[in-house]
Tab-separated table of C-alpha atoms and ligand atoms in Angstrom:
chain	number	residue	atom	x	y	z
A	189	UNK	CA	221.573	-48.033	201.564
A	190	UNK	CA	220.717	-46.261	198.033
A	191	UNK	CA	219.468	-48.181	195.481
A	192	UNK	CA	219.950	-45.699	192.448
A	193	UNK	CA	218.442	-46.130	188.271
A	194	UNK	CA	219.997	-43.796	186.254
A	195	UNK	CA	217.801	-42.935	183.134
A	196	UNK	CA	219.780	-41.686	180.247
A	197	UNK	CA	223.127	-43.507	181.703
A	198	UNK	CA	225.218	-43.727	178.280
A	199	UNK	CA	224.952	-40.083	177.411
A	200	UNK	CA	226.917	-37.258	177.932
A	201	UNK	CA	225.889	-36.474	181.376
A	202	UNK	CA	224.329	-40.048	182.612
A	203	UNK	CA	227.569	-41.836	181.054
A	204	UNK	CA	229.586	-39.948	183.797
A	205	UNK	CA	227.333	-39.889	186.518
A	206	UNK	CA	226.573	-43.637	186.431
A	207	UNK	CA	230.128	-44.285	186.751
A	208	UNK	CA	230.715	-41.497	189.969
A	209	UNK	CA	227.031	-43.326	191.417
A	210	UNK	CA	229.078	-45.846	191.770
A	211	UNK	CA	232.106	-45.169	192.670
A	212	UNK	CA	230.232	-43.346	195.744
A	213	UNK	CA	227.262	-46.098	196.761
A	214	UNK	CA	228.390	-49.559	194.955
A	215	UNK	CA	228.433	-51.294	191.698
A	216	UNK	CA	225.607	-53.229	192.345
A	217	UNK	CA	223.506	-50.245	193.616
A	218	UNK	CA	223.681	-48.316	190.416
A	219	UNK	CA	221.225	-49.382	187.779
A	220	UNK	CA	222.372	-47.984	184.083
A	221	UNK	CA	218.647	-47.316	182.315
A	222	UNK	CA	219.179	-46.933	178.493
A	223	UNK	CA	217.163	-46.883	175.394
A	224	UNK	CA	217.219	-49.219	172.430
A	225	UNK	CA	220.192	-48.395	170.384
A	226	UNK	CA	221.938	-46.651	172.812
A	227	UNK	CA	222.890	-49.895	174.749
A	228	UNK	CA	226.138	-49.355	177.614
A	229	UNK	CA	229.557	-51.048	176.257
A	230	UNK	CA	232.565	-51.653	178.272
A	231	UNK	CA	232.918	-50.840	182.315
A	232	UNK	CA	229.132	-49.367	181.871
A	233	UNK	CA	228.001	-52.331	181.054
A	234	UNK	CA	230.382	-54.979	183.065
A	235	UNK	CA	230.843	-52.783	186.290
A	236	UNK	CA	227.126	-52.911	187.091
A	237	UNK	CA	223.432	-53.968	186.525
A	238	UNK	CA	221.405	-51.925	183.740
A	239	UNK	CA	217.913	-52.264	182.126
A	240	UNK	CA	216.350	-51.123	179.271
A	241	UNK	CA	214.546	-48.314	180.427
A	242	UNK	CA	212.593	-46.087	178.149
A	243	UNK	CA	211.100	-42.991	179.797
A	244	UNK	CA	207.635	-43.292	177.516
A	245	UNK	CA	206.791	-46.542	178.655
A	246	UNK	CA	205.831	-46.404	182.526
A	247	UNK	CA	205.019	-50.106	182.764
A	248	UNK	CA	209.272	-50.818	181.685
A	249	UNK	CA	210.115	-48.275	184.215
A	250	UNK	CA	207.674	-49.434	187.229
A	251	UNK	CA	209.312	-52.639	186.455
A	252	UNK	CA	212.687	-51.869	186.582
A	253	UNK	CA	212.059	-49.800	189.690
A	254	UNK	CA	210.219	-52.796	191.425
A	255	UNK	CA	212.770	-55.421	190.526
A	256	UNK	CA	216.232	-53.065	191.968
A	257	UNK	CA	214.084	-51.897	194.892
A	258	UNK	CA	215.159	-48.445	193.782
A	259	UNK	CA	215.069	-45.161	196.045
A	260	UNK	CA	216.550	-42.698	193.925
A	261	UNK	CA	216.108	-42.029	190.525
A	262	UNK	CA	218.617	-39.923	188.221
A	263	UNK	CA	216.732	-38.931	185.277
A	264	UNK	CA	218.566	-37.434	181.845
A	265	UNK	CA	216.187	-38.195	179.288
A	266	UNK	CA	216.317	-35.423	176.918
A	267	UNK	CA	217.118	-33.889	173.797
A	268	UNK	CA	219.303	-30.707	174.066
A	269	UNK	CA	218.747	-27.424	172.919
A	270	UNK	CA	219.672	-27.755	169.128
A	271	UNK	CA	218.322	-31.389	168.384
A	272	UNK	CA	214.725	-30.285	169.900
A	273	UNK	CA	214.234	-27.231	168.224
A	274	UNK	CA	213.922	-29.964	164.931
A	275	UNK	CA	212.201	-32.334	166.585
A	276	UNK	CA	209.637	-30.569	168.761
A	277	UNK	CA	207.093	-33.331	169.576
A	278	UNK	CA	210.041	-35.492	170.545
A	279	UNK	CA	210.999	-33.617	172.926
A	280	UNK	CA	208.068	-32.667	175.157
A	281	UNK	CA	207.376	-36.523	174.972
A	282	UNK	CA	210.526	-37.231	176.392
A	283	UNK	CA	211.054	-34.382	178.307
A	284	UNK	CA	207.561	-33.615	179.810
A	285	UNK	CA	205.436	-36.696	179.164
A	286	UNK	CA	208.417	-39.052	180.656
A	287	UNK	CA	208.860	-36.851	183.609
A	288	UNK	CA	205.148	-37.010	183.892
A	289	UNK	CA	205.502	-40.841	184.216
A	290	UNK	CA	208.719	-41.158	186.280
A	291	UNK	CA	206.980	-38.524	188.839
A	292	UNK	CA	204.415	-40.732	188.965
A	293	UNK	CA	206.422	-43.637	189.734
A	294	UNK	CA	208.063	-42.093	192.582
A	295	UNK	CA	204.949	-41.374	194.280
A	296	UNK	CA	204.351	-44.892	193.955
A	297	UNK	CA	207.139	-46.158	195.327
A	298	UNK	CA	208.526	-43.505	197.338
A	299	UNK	CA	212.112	-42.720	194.943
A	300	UNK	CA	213.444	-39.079	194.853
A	301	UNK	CA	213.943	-37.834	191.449
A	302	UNK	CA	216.685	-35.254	190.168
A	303	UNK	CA	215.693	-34.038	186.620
A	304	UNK	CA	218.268	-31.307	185.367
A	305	UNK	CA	217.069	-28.287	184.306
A	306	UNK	CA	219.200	-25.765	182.596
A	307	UNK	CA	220.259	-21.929	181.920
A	308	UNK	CA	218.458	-22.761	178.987
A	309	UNK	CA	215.136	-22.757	181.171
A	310	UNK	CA	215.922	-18.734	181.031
A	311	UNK	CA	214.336	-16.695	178.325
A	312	UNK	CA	215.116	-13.382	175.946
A	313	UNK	CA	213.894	-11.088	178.997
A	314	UNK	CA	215.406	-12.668	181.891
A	315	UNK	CA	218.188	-10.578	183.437
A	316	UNK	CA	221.007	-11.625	181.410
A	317	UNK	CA	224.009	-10.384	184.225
A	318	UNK	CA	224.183	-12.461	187.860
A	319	UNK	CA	220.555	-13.810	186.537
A	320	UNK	CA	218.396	-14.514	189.991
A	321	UNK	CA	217.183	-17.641	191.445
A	322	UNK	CA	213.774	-16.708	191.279
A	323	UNK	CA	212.911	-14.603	188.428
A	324	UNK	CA	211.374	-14.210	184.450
A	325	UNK	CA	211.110	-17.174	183.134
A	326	UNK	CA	210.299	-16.791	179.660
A	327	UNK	CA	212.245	-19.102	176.751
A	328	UNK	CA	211.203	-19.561	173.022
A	329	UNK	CA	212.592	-22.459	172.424
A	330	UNK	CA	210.638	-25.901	172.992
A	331	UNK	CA	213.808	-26.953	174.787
A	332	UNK	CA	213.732	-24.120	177.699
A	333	UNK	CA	209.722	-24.502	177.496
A	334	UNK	CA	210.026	-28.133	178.967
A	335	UNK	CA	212.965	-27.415	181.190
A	336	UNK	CA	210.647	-24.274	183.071
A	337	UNK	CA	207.309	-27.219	182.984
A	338	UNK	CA	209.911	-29.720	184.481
A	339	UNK	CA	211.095	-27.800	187.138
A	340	UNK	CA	207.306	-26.561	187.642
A	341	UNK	CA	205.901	-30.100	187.542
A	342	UNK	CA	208.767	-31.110	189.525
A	343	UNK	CA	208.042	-28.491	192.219
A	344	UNK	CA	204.221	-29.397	192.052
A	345	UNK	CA	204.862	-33.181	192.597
A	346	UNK	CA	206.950	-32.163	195.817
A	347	UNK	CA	204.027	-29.817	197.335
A	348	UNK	CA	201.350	-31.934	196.375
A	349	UNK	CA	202.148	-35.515	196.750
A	350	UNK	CA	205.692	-35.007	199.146
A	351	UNK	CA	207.919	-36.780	196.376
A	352	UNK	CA	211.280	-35.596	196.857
A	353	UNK	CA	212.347	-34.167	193.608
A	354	UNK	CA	215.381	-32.096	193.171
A	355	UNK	CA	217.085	-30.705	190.161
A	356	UNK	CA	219.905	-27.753	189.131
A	357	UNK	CA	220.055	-25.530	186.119
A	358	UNK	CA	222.996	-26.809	184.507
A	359	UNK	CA	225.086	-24.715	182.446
A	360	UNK	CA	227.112	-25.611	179.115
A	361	UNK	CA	228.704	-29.049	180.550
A	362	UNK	CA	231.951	-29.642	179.081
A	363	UNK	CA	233.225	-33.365	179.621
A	364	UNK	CA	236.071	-35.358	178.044
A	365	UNK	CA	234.608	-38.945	177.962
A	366	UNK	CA	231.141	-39.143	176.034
A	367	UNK	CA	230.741	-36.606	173.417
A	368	UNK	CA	227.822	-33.932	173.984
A	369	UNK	CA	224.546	-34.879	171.630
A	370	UNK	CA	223.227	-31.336	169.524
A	371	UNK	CA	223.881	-28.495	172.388
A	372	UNK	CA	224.250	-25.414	171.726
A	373	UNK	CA	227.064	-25.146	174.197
A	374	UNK	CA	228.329	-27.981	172.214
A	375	UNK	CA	231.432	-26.084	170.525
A	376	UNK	CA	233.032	-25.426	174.229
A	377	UNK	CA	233.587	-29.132	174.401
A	378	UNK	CA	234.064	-29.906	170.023
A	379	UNK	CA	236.749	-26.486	170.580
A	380	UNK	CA	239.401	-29.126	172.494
A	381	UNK	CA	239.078	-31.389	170.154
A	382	UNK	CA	240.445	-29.546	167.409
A	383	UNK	CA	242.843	-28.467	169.283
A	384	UNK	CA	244.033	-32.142	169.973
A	385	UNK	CA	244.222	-32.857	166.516
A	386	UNK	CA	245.884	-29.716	165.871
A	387	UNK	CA	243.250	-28.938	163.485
A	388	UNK	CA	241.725	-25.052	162.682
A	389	UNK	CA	238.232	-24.820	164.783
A	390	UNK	CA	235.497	-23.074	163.617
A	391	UNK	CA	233.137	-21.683	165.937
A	392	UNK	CA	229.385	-21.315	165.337
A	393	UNK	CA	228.993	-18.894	168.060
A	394	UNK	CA	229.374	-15.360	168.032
A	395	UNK	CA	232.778	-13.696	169.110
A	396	UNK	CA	231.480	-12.081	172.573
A	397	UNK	CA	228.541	-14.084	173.333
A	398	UNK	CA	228.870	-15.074	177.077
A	399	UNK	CA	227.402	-18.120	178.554
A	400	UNK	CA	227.715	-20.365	182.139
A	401	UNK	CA	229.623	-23.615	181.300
A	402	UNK	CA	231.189	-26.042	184.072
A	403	UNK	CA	233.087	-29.073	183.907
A	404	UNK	CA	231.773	-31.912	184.312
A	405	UNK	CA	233.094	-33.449	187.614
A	406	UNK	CA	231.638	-30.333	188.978
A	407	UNK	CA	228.414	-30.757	187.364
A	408	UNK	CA	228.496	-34.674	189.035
A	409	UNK	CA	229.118	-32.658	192.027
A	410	UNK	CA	226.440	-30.182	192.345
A	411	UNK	CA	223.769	-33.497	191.479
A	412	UNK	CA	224.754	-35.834	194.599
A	413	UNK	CA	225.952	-33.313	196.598
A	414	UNK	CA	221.766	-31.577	196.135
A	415	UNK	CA	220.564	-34.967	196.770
A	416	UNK	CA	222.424	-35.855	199.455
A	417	UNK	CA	221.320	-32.177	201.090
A	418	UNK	CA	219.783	-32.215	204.663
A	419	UNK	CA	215.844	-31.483	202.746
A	420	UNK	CA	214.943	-29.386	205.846
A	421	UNK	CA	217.417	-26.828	204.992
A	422	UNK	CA	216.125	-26.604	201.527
A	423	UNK	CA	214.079	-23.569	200.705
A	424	UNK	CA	214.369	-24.493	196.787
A	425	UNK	CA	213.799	-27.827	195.622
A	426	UNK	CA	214.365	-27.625	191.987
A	427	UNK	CA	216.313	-25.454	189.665
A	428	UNK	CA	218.994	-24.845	191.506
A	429	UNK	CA	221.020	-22.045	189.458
A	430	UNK	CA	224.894	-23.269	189.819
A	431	UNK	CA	227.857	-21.210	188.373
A	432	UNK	CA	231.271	-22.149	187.906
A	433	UNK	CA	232.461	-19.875	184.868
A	434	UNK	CA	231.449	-17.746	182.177
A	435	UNK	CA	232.763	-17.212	179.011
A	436	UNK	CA	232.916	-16.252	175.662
A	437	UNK	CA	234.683	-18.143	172.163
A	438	UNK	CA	237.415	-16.094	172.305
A	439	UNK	CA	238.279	-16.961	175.975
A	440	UNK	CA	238.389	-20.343	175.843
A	441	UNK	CA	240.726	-20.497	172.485
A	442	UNK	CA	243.045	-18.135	174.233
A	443	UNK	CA	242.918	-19.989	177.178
A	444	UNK	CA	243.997	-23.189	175.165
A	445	UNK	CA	246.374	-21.332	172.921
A	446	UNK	CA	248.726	-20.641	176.286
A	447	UNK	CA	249.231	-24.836	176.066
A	448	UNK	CA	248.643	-24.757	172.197
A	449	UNK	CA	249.952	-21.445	170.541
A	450	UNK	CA	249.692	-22.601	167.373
A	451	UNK	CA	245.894	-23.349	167.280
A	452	UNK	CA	243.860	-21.496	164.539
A	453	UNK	CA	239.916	-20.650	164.934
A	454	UNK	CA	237.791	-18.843	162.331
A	455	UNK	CA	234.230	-18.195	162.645
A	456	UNK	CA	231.242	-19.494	160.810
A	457	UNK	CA	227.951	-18.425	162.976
A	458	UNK	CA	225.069	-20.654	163.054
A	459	UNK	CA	222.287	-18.567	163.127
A	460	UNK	CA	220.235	-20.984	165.174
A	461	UNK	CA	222.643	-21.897	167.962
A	462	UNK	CA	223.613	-17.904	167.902
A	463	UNK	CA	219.722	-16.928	168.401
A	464	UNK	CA	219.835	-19.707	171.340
A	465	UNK	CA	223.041	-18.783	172.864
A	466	UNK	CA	221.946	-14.904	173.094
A	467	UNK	CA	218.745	-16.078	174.504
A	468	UNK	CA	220.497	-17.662	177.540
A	469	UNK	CA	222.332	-15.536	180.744
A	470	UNK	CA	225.631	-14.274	180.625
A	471	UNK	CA	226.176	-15.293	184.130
A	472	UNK	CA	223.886	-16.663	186.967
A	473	UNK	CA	223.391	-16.139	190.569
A	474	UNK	CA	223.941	-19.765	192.417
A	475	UNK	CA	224.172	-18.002	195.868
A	476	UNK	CA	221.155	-20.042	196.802
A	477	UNK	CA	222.664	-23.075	195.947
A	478	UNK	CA	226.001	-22.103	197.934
A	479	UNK	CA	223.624	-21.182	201.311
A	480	UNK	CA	220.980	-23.841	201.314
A	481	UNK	CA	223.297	-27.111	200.089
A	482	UNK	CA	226.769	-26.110	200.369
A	483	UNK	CA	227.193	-25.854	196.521
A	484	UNK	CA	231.140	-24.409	195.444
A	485	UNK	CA	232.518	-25.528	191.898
A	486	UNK	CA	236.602	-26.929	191.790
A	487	UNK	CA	237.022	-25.795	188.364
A	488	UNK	CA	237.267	-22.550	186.410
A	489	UNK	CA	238.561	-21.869	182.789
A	490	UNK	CA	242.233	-22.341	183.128
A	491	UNK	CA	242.236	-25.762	185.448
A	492	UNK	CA	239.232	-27.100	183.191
A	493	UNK	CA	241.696	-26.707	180.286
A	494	UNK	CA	244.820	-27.860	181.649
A	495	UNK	CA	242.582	-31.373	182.243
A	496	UNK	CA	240.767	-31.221	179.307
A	497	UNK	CA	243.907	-31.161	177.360
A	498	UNK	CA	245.723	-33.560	179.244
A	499	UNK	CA	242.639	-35.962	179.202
A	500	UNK	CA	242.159	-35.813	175.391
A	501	UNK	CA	245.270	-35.751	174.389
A	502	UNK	CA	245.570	-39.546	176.378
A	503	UNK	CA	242.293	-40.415	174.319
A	504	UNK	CA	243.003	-38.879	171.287
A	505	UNK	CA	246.759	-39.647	170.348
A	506	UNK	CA	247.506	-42.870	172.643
B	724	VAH	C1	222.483	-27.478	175.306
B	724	VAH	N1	224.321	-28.533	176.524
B	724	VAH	O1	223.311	-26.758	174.791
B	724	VAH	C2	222.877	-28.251	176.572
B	724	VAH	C3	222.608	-27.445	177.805
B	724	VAH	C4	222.818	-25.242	178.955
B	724	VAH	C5	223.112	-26.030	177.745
B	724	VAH	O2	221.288	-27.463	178.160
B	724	VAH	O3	221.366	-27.626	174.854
């Protein structure tokens, strides 16, 4: 029996994932860890236990993970790409001084841990095309600097002290239920939107600058499916590149135009997310994923966007 905490459980990814957790192991089983202020509301909060649970204070955590007997922890806390480049500090607290004391944890009471790390681990130099599972490793912004320490801390917790951690590099997640929270892969998900509303988007990324997204019920995939994985097969433990599709703006608005022809989009560049986006691979490898757990995404660019539309479009204009 799994006894899961999912830290992080009302944002974009752990709003999703707490839900699918427990679909898969049990309402009861599934603990929804949130923050002050970001507090779960409706079938988060009714379907299941949660717990305040606030990655900077180990002591709230332990507790928590004492009380629910938990196994496996789930752990989202972060601020994305965009949102950390403003708030620095913030985010190697979170990010790298909460892993620090979740890691800890698990050695203590024997959980496995999957923290997410992301394309956005990559760097300016890395190989941009079919980017490898092991190479350069090189980012300049705070956000890829504590993705490449948590997948390094990650990996050193597993070698030194056996705690099974486990983690994937996500790519741009696009999702229909909780909004993303200052990505810079944010406008593949704010792009269907407009289109909903049947308003003019304006995109602050560069016509022709590629980069991995998925959809998010792959993305819930790729996390159980890795920690369900048989660990002797594993060769990697964390930073699992998976790949589902690449793409660039003008892609995915003519890929929604053949449901929507009369959507508009203009362009308005935001030099920050722009310098972040053409920091990031065009496309990765995930053929280590595919041999050593099984890994294979569902979804690709048109059946994302036939759901996506269908979804919002129930959300937005019911
Ligand atoms: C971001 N959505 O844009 C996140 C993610 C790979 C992108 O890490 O910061």
């Amino acid at each position: 029996m799994k006894n899961i905490l999912v830290i992080g459980s009302t944002g974009q990814i752990g709003s999703e994932l707490t839900r699918e957790l427990r679909k898969r192991y049990g309402n009861e089983n599934v603990v929804a860890g949130y923050i002050k202020g970001a507090e779960p509301t409706g079938e988060l909060k009714e379907n299941g236990p949660s717990a305040e649970c606030d990655v900077t204070n180990p002591e709230m955590i332990s507790n928590v993970v004492k009380k629910h007997n938990i196994d496996t922890i789930y752990n989202l806390a972060a601020l994305l790409s965009v949102v950390a480049e403003a708030k620095p500090r913030l985010a190697w607290k979170i990010g790298i001084d909460g892993l620090w004391n979740i890691l800890e944890i698990a050695r203590e009471n024997k959980c496995a841990v999957f923290t997410p790390s992301s394309i956005g681990s990559f760097g300016p130099n890395t190989p941009h095309l079919q980017t490898p599972q092991d190479t350069v490793q090189r980012p300049g912004t705070i956000y890829g600097v504590s993705k490449v320490t948590t997948e390094l801390l990650s990996d050193y917790y597993q070698k030194k002290y056996g705690v099974d951690t486990r983690s994937v590099r996500f790519p741009g997640i696009i999702s229909y239920v909780t909004p993303p929270g200052g990505g810079t892969t944010d406008y593949a998900v704010d792009i269907y939107y407009s289109a909903v509303k049947g308003e003019q988007f304006v995109c602050p990324i560069q016509k022709g600058t590629m980069m991995d997204m998925m959809y998010m019920p792959d993305a819930l995939n790729a996390a159980i499916q890795l920690m369900e994985a048989d660990a002797s097969k594993l060769i990697h433990h964390n930073g699992f590149n998976i790949a589902s599709m690449s793409f660039d703006p003008e892609e995915i608005y003519n890929e929604i135009k053949k449901s929507k022809p009369d959507f508009k989009m203009v362009y308005d560049v935001d030099p920050l997310k722009q310098s972040i986006a053409e920091s990031w691979p065009d496309s990765m490898d995930d053929s280590c994923a595919r041999a050593e757990w099984g890994w294979k995404p569902q979804f690709d660019l048109q059946s994302m966007t036939i759901d996506m539309l269908k979804h919002l479009s129930e959300k937005l204009l019911k």
